[in-house]
PDB file of C-alpha atoms in Angstrom:
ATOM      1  CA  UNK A   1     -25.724  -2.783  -7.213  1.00  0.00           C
ATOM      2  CA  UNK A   2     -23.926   0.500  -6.667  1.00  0.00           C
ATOM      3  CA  UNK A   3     -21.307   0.737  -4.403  1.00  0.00           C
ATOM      4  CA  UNK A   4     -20.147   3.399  -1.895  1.00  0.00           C
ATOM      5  CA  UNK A   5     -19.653   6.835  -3.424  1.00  0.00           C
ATOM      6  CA  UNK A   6     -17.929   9.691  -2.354  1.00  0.00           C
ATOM      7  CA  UNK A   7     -16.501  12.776  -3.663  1.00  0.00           C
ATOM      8  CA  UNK A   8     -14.249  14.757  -4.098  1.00  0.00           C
ATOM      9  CA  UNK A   9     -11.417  11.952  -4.679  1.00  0.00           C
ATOM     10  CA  UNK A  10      -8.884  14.343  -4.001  1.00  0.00           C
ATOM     11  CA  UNK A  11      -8.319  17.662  -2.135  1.00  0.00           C
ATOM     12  CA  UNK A  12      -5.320  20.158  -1.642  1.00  0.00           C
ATOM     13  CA  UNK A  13      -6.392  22.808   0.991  1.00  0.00           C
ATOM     14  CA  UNK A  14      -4.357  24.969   2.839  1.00  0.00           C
ATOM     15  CA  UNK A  15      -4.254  24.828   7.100  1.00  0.00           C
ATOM     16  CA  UNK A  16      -6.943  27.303   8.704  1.00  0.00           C
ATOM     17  CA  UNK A  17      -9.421  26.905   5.335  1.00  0.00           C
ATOM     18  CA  UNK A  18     -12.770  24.481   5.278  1.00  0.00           C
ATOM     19  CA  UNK A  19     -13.297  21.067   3.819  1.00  0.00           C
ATOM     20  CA  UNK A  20     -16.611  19.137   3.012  1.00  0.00           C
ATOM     21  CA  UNK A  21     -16.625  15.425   2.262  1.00  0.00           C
ATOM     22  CA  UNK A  22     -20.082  13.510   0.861  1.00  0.00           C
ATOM     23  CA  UNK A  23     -20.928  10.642   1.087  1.00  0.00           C
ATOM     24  CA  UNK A  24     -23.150   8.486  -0.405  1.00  0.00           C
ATOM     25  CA  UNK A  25     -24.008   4.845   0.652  1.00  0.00           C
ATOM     26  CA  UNK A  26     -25.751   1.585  -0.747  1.00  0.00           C
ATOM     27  CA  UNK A  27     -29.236   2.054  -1.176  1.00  0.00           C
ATOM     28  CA  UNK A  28     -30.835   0.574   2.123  1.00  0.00           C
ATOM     29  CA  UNK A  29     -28.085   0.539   4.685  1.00  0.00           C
ATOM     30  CA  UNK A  30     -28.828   1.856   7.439  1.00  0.00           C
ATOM     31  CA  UNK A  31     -25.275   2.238   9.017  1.00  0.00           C
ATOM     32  CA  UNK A  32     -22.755   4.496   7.693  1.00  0.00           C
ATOM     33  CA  UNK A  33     -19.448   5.077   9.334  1.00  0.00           C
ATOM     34  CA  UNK A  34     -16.097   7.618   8.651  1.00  0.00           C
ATOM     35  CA  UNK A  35     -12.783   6.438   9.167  1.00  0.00           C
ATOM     36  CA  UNK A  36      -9.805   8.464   8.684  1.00  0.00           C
ATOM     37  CA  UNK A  37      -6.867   6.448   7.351  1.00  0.00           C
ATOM     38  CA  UNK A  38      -3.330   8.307   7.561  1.00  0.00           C
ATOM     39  CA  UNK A  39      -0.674   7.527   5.375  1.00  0.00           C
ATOM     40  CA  UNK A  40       1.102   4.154   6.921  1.00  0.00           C
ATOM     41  CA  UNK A  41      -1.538   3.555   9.624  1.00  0.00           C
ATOM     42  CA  UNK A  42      -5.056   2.024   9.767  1.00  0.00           C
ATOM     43  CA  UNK A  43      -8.125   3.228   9.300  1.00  0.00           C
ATOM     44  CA  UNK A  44      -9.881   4.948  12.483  1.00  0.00           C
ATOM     45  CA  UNK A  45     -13.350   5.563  13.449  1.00  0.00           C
ATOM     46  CA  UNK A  46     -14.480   9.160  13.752  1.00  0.00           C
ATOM     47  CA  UNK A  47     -18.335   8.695  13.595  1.00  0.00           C
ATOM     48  CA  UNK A  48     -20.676   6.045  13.295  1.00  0.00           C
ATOM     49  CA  UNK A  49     -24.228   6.941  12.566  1.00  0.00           C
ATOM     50  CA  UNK A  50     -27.597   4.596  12.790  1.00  0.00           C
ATOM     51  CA  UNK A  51     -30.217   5.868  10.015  1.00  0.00           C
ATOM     52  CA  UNK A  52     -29.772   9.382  11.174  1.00  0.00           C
ATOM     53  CA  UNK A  53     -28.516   9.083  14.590  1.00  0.00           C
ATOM     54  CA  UNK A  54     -25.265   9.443  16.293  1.00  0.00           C
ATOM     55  CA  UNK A  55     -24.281   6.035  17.614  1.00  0.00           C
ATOM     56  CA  UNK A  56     -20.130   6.381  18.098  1.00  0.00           C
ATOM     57  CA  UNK A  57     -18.518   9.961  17.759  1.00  0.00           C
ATOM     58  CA  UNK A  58     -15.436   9.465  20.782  1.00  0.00           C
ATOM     59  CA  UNK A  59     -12.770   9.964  18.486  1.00  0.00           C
ATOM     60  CA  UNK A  60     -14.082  12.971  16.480  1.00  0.00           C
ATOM     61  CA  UNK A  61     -12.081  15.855  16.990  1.00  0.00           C
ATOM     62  CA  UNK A  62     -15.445  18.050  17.922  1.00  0.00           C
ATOM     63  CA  UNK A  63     -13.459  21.225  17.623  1.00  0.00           C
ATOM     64  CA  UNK A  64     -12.851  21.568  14.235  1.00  0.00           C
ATOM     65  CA  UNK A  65     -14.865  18.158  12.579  1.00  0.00           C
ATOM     66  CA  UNK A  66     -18.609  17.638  12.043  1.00  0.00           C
ATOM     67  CA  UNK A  67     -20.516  14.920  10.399  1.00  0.00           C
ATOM     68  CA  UNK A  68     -24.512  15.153   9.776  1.00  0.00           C
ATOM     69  CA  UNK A  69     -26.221  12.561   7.790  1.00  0.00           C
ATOM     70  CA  UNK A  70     -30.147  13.994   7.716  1.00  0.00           C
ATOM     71  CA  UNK A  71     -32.415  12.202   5.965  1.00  0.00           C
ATOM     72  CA  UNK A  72     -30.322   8.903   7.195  1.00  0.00           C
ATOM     73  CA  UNK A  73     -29.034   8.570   3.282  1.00  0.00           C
ATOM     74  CA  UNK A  74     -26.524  10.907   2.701  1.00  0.00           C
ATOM     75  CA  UNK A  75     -23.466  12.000   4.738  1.00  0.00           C
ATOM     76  CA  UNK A  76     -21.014  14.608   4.845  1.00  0.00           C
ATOM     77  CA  UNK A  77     -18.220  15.278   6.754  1.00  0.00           C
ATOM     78  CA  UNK A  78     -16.642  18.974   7.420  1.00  0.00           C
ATOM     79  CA  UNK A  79     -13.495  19.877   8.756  1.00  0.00           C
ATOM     80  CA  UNK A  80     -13.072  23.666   9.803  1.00  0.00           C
ATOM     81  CA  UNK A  81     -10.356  25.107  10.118  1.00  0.00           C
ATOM     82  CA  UNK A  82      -8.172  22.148   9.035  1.00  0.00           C
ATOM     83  CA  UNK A  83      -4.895  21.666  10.307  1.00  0.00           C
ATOM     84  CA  UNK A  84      -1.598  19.937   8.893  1.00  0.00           C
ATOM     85  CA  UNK A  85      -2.268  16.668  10.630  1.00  0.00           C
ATOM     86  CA  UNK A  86      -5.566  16.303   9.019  1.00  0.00           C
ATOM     87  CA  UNK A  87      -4.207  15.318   5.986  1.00  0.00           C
ATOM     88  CA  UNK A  88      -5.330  11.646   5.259  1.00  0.00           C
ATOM     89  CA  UNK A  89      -7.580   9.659   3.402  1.00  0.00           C
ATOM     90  CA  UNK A  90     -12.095  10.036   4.858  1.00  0.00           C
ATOM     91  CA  UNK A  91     -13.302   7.087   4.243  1.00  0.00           C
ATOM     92  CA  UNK A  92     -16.642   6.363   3.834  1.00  0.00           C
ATOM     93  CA  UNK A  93     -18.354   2.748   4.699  1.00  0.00           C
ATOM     94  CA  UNK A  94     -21.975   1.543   4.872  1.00  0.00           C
ATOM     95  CA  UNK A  95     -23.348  -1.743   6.536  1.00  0.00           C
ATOM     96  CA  UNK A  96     -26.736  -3.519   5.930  1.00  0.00           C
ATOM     97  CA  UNK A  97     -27.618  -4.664   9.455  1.00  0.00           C
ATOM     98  CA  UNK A  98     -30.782  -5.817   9.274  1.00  0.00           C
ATOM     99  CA  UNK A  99     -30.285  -9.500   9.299  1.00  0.00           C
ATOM    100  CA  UNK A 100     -27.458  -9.378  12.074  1.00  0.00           C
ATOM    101  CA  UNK A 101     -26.164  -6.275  13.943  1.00  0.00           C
ATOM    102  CA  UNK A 102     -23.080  -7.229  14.023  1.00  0.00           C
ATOM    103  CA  UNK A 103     -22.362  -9.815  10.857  1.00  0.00           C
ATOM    104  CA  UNK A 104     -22.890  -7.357   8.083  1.00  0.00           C
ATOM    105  CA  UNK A 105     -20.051  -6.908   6.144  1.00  0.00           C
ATOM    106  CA  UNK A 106     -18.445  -3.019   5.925  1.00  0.00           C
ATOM    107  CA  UNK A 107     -18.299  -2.110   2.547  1.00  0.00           C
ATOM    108  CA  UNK A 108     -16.078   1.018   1.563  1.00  0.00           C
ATOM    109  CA  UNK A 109     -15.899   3.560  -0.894  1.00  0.00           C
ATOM    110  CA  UNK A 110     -12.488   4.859  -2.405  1.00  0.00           C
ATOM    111  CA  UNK A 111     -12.326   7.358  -0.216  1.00  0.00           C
ATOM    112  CA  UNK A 112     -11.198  11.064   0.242  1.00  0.00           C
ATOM    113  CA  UNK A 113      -8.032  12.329   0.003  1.00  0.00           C
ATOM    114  CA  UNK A 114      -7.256  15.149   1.892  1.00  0.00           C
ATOM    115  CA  UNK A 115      -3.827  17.017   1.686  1.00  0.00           C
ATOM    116  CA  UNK A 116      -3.832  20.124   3.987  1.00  0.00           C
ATOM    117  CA  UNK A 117      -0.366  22.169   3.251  1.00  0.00           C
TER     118      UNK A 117
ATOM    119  CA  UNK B   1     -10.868  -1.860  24.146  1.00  0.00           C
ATOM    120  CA  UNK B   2      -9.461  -3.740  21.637  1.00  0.00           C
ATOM    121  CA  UNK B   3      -6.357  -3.829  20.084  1.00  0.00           C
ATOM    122  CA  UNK B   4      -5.574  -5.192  17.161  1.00  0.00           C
ATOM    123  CA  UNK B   5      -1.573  -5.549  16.104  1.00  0.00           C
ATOM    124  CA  UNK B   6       0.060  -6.470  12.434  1.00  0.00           C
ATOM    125  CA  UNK B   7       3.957  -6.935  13.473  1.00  0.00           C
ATOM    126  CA  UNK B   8       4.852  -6.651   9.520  1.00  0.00           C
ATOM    127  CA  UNK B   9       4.831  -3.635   8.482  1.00  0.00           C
ATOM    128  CA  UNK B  10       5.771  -5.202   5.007  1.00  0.00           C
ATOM    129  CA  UNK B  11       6.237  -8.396   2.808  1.00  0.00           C
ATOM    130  CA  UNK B  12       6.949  -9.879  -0.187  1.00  0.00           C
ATOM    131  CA  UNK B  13       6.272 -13.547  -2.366  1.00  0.00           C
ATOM    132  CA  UNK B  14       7.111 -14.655  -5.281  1.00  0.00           C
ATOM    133  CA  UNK B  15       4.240 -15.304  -7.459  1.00  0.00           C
ATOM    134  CA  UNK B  16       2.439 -19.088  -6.729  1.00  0.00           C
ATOM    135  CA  UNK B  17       4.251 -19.030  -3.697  1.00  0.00           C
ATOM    136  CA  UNK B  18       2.630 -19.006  -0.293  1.00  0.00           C
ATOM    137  CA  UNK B  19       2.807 -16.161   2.607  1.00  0.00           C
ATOM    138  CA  UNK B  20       1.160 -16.347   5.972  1.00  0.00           C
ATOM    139  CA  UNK B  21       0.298 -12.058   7.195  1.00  0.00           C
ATOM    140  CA  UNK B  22       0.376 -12.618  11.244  1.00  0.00           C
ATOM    141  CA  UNK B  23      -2.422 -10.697  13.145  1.00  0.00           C
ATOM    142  CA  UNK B  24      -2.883 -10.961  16.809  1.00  0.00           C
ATOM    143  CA  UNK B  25      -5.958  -8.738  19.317  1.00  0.00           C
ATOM    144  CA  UNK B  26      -6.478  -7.980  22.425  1.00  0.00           C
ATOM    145  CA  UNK B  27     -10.241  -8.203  23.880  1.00  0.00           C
ATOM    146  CA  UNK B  28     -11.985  -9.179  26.841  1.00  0.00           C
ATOM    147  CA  UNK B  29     -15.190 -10.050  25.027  1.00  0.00           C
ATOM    148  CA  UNK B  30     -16.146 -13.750  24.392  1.00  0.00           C
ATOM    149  CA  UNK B  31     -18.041 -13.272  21.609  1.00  0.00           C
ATOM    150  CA  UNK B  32     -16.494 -11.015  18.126  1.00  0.00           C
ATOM    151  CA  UNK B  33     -16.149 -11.560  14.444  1.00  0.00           C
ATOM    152  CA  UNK B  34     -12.420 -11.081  12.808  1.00  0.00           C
ATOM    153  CA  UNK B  35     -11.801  -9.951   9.345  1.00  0.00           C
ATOM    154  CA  UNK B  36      -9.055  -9.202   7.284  1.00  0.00           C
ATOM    155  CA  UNK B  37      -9.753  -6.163   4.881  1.00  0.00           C
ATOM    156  CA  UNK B  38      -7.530  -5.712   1.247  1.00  0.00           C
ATOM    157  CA  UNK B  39      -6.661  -2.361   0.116  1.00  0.00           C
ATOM    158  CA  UNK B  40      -4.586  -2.577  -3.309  1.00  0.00           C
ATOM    159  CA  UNK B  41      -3.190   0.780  -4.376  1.00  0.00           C
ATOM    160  CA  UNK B  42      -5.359   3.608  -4.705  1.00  0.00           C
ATOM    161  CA  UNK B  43      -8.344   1.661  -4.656  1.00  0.00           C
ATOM    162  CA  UNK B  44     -11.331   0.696  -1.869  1.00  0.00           C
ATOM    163  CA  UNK B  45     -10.868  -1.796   0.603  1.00  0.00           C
ATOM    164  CA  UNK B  46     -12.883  -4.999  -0.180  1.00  0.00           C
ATOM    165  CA  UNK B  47     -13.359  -7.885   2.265  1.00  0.00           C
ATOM    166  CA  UNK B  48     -11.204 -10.792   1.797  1.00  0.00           C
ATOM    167  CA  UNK B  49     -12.081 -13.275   4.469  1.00  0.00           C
ATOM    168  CA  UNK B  50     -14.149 -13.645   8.263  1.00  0.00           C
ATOM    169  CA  UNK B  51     -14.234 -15.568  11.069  1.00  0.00           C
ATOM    170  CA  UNK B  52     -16.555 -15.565  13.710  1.00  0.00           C
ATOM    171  CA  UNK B  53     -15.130 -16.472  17.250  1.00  0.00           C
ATOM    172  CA  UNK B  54     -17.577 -19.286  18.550  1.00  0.00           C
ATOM    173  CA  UNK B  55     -17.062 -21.245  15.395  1.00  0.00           C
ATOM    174  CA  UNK B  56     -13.816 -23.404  16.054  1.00  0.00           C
ATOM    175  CA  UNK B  57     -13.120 -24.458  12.243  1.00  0.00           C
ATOM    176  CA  UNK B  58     -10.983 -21.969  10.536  1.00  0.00           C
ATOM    177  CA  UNK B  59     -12.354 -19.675   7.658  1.00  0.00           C
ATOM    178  CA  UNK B  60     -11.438 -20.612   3.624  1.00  0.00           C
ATOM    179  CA  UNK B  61     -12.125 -18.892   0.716  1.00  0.00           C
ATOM    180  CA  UNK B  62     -10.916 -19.994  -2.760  1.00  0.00           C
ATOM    181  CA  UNK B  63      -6.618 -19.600  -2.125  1.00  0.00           C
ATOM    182  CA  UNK B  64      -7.500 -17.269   1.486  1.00  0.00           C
ATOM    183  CA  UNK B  65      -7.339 -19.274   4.611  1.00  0.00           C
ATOM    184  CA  UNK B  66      -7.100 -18.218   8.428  1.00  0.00           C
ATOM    185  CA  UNK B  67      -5.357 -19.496  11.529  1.00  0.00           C
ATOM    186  CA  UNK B  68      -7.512 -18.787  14.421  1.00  0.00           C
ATOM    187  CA  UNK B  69      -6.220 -19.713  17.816  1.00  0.00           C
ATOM    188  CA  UNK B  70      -8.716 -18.045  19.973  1.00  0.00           C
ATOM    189  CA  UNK B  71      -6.832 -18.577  23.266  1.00  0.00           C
ATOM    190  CA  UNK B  72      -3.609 -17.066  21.753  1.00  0.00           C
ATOM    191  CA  UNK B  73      -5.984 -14.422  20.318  1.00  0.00           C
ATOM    192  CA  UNK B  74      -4.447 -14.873  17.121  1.00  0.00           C
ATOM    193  CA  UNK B  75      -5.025 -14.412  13.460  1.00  0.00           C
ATOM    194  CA  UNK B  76      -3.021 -14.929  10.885  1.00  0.00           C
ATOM    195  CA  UNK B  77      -4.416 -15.315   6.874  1.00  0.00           C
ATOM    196  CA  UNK B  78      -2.666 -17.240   4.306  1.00  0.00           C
ATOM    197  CA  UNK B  79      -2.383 -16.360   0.661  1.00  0.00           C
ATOM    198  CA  UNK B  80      -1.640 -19.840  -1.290  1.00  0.00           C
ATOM    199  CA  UNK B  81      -0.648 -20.019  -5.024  1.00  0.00           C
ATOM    200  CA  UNK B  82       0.001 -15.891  -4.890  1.00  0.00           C
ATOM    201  CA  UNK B  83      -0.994 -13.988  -7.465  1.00  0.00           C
ATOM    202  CA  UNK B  84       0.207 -10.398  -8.417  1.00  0.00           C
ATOM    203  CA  UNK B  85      -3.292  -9.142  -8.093  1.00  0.00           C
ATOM    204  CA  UNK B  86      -2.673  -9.917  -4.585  1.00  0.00           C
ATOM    205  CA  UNK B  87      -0.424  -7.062  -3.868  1.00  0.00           C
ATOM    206  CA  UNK B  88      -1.984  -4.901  -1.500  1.00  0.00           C
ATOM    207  CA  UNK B  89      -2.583  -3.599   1.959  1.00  0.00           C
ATOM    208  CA  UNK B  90      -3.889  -6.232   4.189  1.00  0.00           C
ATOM    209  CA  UNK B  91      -5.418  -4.925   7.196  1.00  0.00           C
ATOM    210  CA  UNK B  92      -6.814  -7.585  10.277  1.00  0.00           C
ATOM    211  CA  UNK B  93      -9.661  -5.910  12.047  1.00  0.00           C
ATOM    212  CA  UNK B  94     -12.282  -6.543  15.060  1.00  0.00           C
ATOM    213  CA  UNK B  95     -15.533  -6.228  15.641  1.00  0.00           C
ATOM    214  CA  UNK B  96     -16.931  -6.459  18.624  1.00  0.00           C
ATOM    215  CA  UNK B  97     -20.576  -8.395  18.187  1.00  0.00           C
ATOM    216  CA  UNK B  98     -21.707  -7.359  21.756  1.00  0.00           C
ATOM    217  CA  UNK B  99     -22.308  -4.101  20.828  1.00  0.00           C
ATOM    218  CA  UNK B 100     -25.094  -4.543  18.512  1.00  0.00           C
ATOM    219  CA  UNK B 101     -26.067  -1.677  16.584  1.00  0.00           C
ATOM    220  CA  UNK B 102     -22.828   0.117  17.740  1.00  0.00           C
ATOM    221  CA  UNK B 103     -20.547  -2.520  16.052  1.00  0.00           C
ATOM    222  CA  UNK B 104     -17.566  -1.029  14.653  1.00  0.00           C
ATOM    223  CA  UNK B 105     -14.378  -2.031  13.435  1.00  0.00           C
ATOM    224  CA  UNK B 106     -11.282  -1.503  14.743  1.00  0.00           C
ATOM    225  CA  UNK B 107      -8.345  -1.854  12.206  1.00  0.00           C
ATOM    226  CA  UNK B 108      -4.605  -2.715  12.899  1.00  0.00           C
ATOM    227  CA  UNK B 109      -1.995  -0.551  11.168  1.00  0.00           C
ATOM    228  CA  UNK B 110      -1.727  -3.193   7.980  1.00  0.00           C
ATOM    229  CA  UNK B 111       0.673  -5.302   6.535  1.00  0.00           C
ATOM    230  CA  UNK B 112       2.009  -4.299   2.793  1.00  0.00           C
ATOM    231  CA  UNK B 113       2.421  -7.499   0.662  1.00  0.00           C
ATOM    232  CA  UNK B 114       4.419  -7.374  -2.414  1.00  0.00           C
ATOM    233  CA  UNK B 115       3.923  -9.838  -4.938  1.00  0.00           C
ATOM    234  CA  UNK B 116       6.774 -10.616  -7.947  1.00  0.00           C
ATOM    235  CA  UNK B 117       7.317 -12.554 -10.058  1.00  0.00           C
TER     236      UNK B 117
END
Protein backbone atom coordinates (compact mmCIF):
# COMPACT_ATOMS: atom_id res chain seq x y z
CA UNK A 1 0.00 0.00 0.00
CA UNK A 2 1.33 3.46 -0.78
CA UNK A 3 1.97 5.73 1.76
CA UNK A 4 1.52 9.52 2.16
CA UNK A 5 3.14 11.55 -0.60
CA UNK A 6 4.05 14.93 -0.85
CA UNK A 7 6.23 17.12 -2.77
CA UNK A 8 8.42 19.20 -3.06
CA UNK A 9 10.75 17.68 -0.15
CA UNK A 10 12.49 20.77 0.09
CA UNK A 11 12.04 24.52 -0.61
CA UNK A 12 14.26 27.75 -0.29
CA UNK A 13 12.01 30.83 -0.99
CA UNK A 14 12.61 34.19 -0.20
CA UNK A 15 10.02 36.36 2.39
CA UNK A 16 7.13 38.21 0.34
CA UNK A 17 7.28 35.28 -2.66
CA UNK A 18 4.52 32.22 -2.95
CA UNK A 19 4.74 28.61 -1.94
CA UNK A 20 2.51 25.56 -2.96
CA UNK A 21 2.66 22.27 -1.08
CA UNK A 22 0.69 18.86 -2.53
CA UNK A 23 -0.35 16.46 -1.06
CA UNK A 24 -1.32 13.24 -1.75
CA UNK A 25 -2.95 10.67 0.68
CA UNK A 26 -3.70 6.80 0.98
CA UNK A 27 -6.10 5.75 -1.40
CA UNK A 28 -9.52 5.79 0.57
CA UNK A 29 -8.99 8.06 3.52
CA UNK A 30 -11.18 10.28 3.89
CA UNK A 31 -9.38 12.63 6.44
CA UNK A 32 -6.41 14.54 5.61
CA UNK A 33 -4.82 16.99 7.94
CA UNK A 34 -1.58 19.75 7.74
CA UNK A 35 0.57 20.24 10.53
CA UNK A 36 3.36 22.58 10.56
CA UNK A 37 6.30 21.31 12.61
CA UNK A 38 9.07 24.08 13.45
CA UNK A 39 12.43 23.22 14.08
CA UNK A 40 12.57 22.03 18.01
CA UNK A 41 8.78 22.08 18.54
CA UNK A 42 5.83 19.77 17.72
CA UNK A 43 3.84 19.41 15.07
CA UNK A 44 0.63 21.83 14.90
CA UNK A 45 -2.61 21.63 13.23
CA UNK A 46 -3.38 24.20 10.57
CA UNK A 47 -6.31 22.44 8.72
CA UNK A 48 -8.16 19.42 8.96
CA UNK A 49 -10.39 18.51 6.10
CA UNK A 50 -13.34 15.66 5.91
CA UNK A 51 -13.53 14.29 2.13
CA UNK A 52 -13.62 17.78 0.84
CA UNK A 53 -14.81 19.78 3.66
CA UNK A 54 -13.32 22.07 6.14
CA UNK A 55 -13.66 20.46 9.54
CA UNK A 56 -10.71 22.40 11.80
CA UNK A 57 -8.95 25.56 10.23
CA UNK A 58 -8.49 27.82 13.91
CA UNK A 59 -4.95 27.91 13.69
CA UNK A 60 -4.46 28.74 9.97
CA UNK A 61 -2.99 31.93 9.52
CA UNK A 62 -6.00 32.98 6.91
CA UNK A 63 -4.00 35.97 5.81
CA UNK A 64 -1.39 34.66 3.97
CA UNK A 65 -2.20 30.44 4.08
CA UNK A 66 -4.81 28.48 2.11
CA UNK A 67 -5.49 24.84 1.85
CA UNK A 68 -8.18 23.33 -0.77
CA UNK A 69 -8.49 19.68 -1.20
CA UNK A 70 -11.37 19.41 -4.22
CA UNK A 71 -12.18 16.32 -5.31
CA UNK A 72 -11.60 15.12 -1.44
CA UNK A 73 -8.18 13.24 -2.80
CA UNK A 74 -5.68 15.60 -3.26
CA UNK A 75 -4.49 18.57 -1.15
CA UNK A 76 -2.43 21.50 -1.41
CA UNK A 77 -1.40 23.98 0.75
CA UNK A 78 -0.29 27.75 -0.34
CA UNK A 79 1.40 30.23 1.53
CA UNK A 80 1.39 33.87 0.00
CA UNK A 81 3.42 36.09 0.72
CA UNK A 82 5.54 33.96 3.10
CA UNK A 83 7.25 35.38 5.87
CA UNK A 84 10.55 34.41 7.88
CA UNK A 85 8.67 32.56 10.56
CA UNK A 86 7.09 30.30 8.11
CA UNK A 87 9.96 28.40 7.70
CA UNK A 88 9.24 24.77 8.98
CA UNK A 89 8.48 21.48 7.96
CA UNK A 90 4.10 21.00 6.17
CA UNK A 91 3.30 17.97 7.01
CA UNK A 92 0.91 16.05 5.46
CA UNK A 93 -1.26 13.11 7.31
CA UNK A 94 -4.28 11.03 6.24
CA UNK A 95 -6.66 8.88 8.52
CA UNK A 96 -9.06 6.02 7.48
CA UNK A 97 -12.04 6.69 9.75
CA UNK A 98 -14.48 4.62 8.69
CA UNK A 99 -14.42 1.94 11.27
CA UNK A 100 -13.95 4.46 14.28
CA UNK A 101 -13.85 8.31 14.11
CA UNK A 102 -11.59 8.66 16.38
CA UNK A 103 -9.27 5.22 16.56
CA UNK A 104 -7.74 5.49 13.15
CA UNK A 105 -4.29 5.78 13.26
CA UNK A 106 -2.58 9.24 11.56
CA UNK A 107 -0.28 8.21 9.13
CA UNK A 108 2.32 10.89 7.79
CA UNK A 109 4.20 11.63 4.88
CA UNK A 110 7.90 13.00 5.01
CA UNK A 111 6.87 16.16 4.80
CA UNK A 112 7.77 19.67 3.35
CA UNK A 113 10.48 21.61 4.10
CA UNK A 114 10.14 25.06 3.84
CA UNK A 115 13.08 27.58 4.37
CA UNK A 116 11.90 31.20 3.76
CA UNK A 117 15.22 33.59 3.89
CA UNK B 1 -7.99 22.35 25.33
CA UNK B 2 -5.49 20.05 25.80
CA UNK B 3 -2.11 20.22 26.61
CA UNK B 4 0.21 17.88 26.19
CA UNK B 5 3.94 18.42 27.93
CA UNK B 6 7.43 16.32 27.26
CA UNK B 7 9.76 17.84 30.21
CA UNK B 8 12.95 16.28 28.23
CA UNK B 9 13.84 18.07 25.74
CA UNK B 10 16.61 15.34 25.22
CA UNK B 11 18.08 11.85 26.20
CA UNK B 12 20.38 9.36 25.77
CA UNK B 13 20.91 5.13 26.45
CA UNK B 14 23.29 3.01 25.91
CA UNK B 15 22.37 0.38 23.54
CA UNK B 16 20.20 -2.79 25.37
CA UNK B 17 19.72 -0.53 28.03
CA UNK B 18 16.33 0.73 29.12
CA UNK B 19 14.89 4.54 29.10
CA UNK B 20 11.50 5.61 30.28
CA UNK B 21 10.42 9.29 27.85
CA UNK B 22 7.91 11.02 30.57
CA UNK B 23 4.70 12.56 28.99
CA UNK B 24 2.04 14.13 31.01
CA UNK B 25 -1.73 16.14 29.44
CA UNK B 26 -4.02 18.19 30.48
CA UNK B 27 -7.87 17.50 29.46
CA UNK B 28 -11.15 17.71 30.85
CA UNK B 29 -12.58 14.97 28.65
CA UNK B 30 -13.23 11.44 30.08
CA UNK B 31 -12.92 9.69 27.18
CA UNK B 32 -9.36 10.14 24.59
CA UNK B 33 -6.83 7.89 23.00
CA UNK B 34 -2.88 8.67 23.73
CA UNK B 35 -0.14 7.93 21.37
CA UNK B 36 3.34 8.36 21.17
CA UNK B 37 4.56 9.22 17.52
CA UNK B 38 8.59 8.41 16.33
CA UNK B 39 10.25 10.71 14.05
CA UNK B 40 13.98 9.45 13.32
CA UNK B 41 16.01 11.97 11.35
CA UNK B 42 14.77 13.25 8.25
CA UNK B 43 12.26 10.75 7.91
CA UNK B 44 8.12 10.45 8.53
CA UNK B 45 6.73 9.97 11.75
CA UNK B 46 5.39 6.38 12.23
CA UNK B 47 3.25 5.27 15.18
CA UNK B 48 4.97 3.49 17.87
CA UNK B 49 2.42 2.68 20.49
CA UNK B 50 -1.59 3.68 21.80
CA UNK B 51 -3.57 3.64 24.57
CA UNK B 52 -7.02 4.25 24.86
CA UNK B 53 -8.21 5.90 28.21
CA UNK B 54 -11.15 3.56 29.42
CA UNK B 55 -8.94 0.55 29.10
CA UNK B 56 -7.02 0.33 32.54
CA UNK B 57 -4.18 -2.27 31.38
CA UNK B 58 -1.25 -0.50 29.98
CA UNK B 59 -0.32 -0.71 26.17
CA UNK B 60 2.83 -3.25 24.92
CA UNK B 61 4.26 -3.69 21.81
CA UNK B 62 7.28 -5.97 21.14
CA UNK B 63 10.25 -3.86 23.53
CA UNK B 64 7.50 -0.44 23.69
CA UNK B 65 5.51 -0.29 26.82
CA UNK B 66 3.40 2.63 28.48
CA UNK B 67 2.70 3.87 31.99
CA UNK B 68 -0.72 5.21 32.07
CA UNK B 69 -1.91 6.72 35.28
CA UNK B 70 -5.06 8.30 34.16
CA UNK B 71 -5.70 10.27 37.38
CA UNK B 72 -2.13 11.75 37.28
CA UNK B 73 -2.85 12.24 33.54
CA UNK B 74 0.30 10.72 32.80
CA UNK B 75 2.18 8.95 30.10
CA UNK B 76 5.30 7.87 30.01
CA UNK B 77 6.69 4.98 27.20
CA UNK B 78 9.49 2.72 27.85
CA UNK B 79 12.07 1.58 25.36
CA UNK B 80 13.57 -1.90 26.80
CA UNK B 81 16.66 -3.67 25.29
CA UNK B 82 17.42 -0.17 23.14
CA UNK B 83 18.42 -0.39 19.94
CA UNK B 84 20.25 2.31 17.79
CA UNK B 85 17.43 2.26 15.34
CA UNK B 86 15.66 3.72 18.17
CA UNK B 87 17.19 7.09 18.00
CA UNK B 88 14.68 9.48 17.18
CA UNK B 89 12.16 12.12 18.04
CA UNK B 90 9.53 10.80 20.28
CA UNK B 91 6.58 12.88 20.38
CA UNK B 92 3.35 11.97 23.07
CA UNK B 93 0.17 13.23 21.53
CA UNK B 94 -3.80 13.43 22.27
CA UNK B 95 -6.66 12.87 20.69
CA UNK B 96 -9.63 13.79 21.81
CA UNK B 97 -12.35 10.81 20.83
CA UNK B 98 -15.37 13.11 21.64
CA UNK B 99 -14.98 14.95 18.75
CA UNK B 100 -15.74 12.43 16.22
CA UNK B 101 -15.05 13.31 12.81
CA UNK B 102 -13.11 16.42 14.07
CA UNK B 103 -10.50 14.26 15.96
CA UNK B 104 -7.19 15.70 15.80
CA UNK B 105 -4.04 15.37 17.42
CA UNK B 106 -2.41 17.52 19.48
CA UNK B 107 1.43 16.92 19.79
CA UNK B 108 3.83 17.89 22.71
CA UNK B 109 7.12 19.55 21.75
CA UNK B 110 9.10 15.91 21.71
CA UNK B 111 11.69 14.32 23.46
CA UNK B 112 15.15 13.58 21.39
CA UNK B 113 16.53 10.11 22.38
CA UNK B 114 20.02 9.27 21.59
CA UNK B 115 21.00 5.85 21.41
CA UNK B 116 25.03 4.63 21.68
CA UNK B 117 26.61 2.20 21.96
Amino acid sequence: EAGVAQSPRYKIIEKRQSVAFWCNPISGHATLYWYQQILGQGPKLLIQFQNNGVVDDSQLPKDRFSAERLKGVDSTLKIQPAKLEDSAVYLCASRDNRDSPWAGELFFGEGSRLTVL
Amino acid sequence: AQTVTQSQPEMSVQEAETVTLSCTYDTSENNYYLFWYKQPPSRQMILVIRQEAYKQQNATENRFSVNFQKAAKSFSLKISDSQLGDTAMYFCAFMNSHTGTASKLTFGTGTRLQVTL
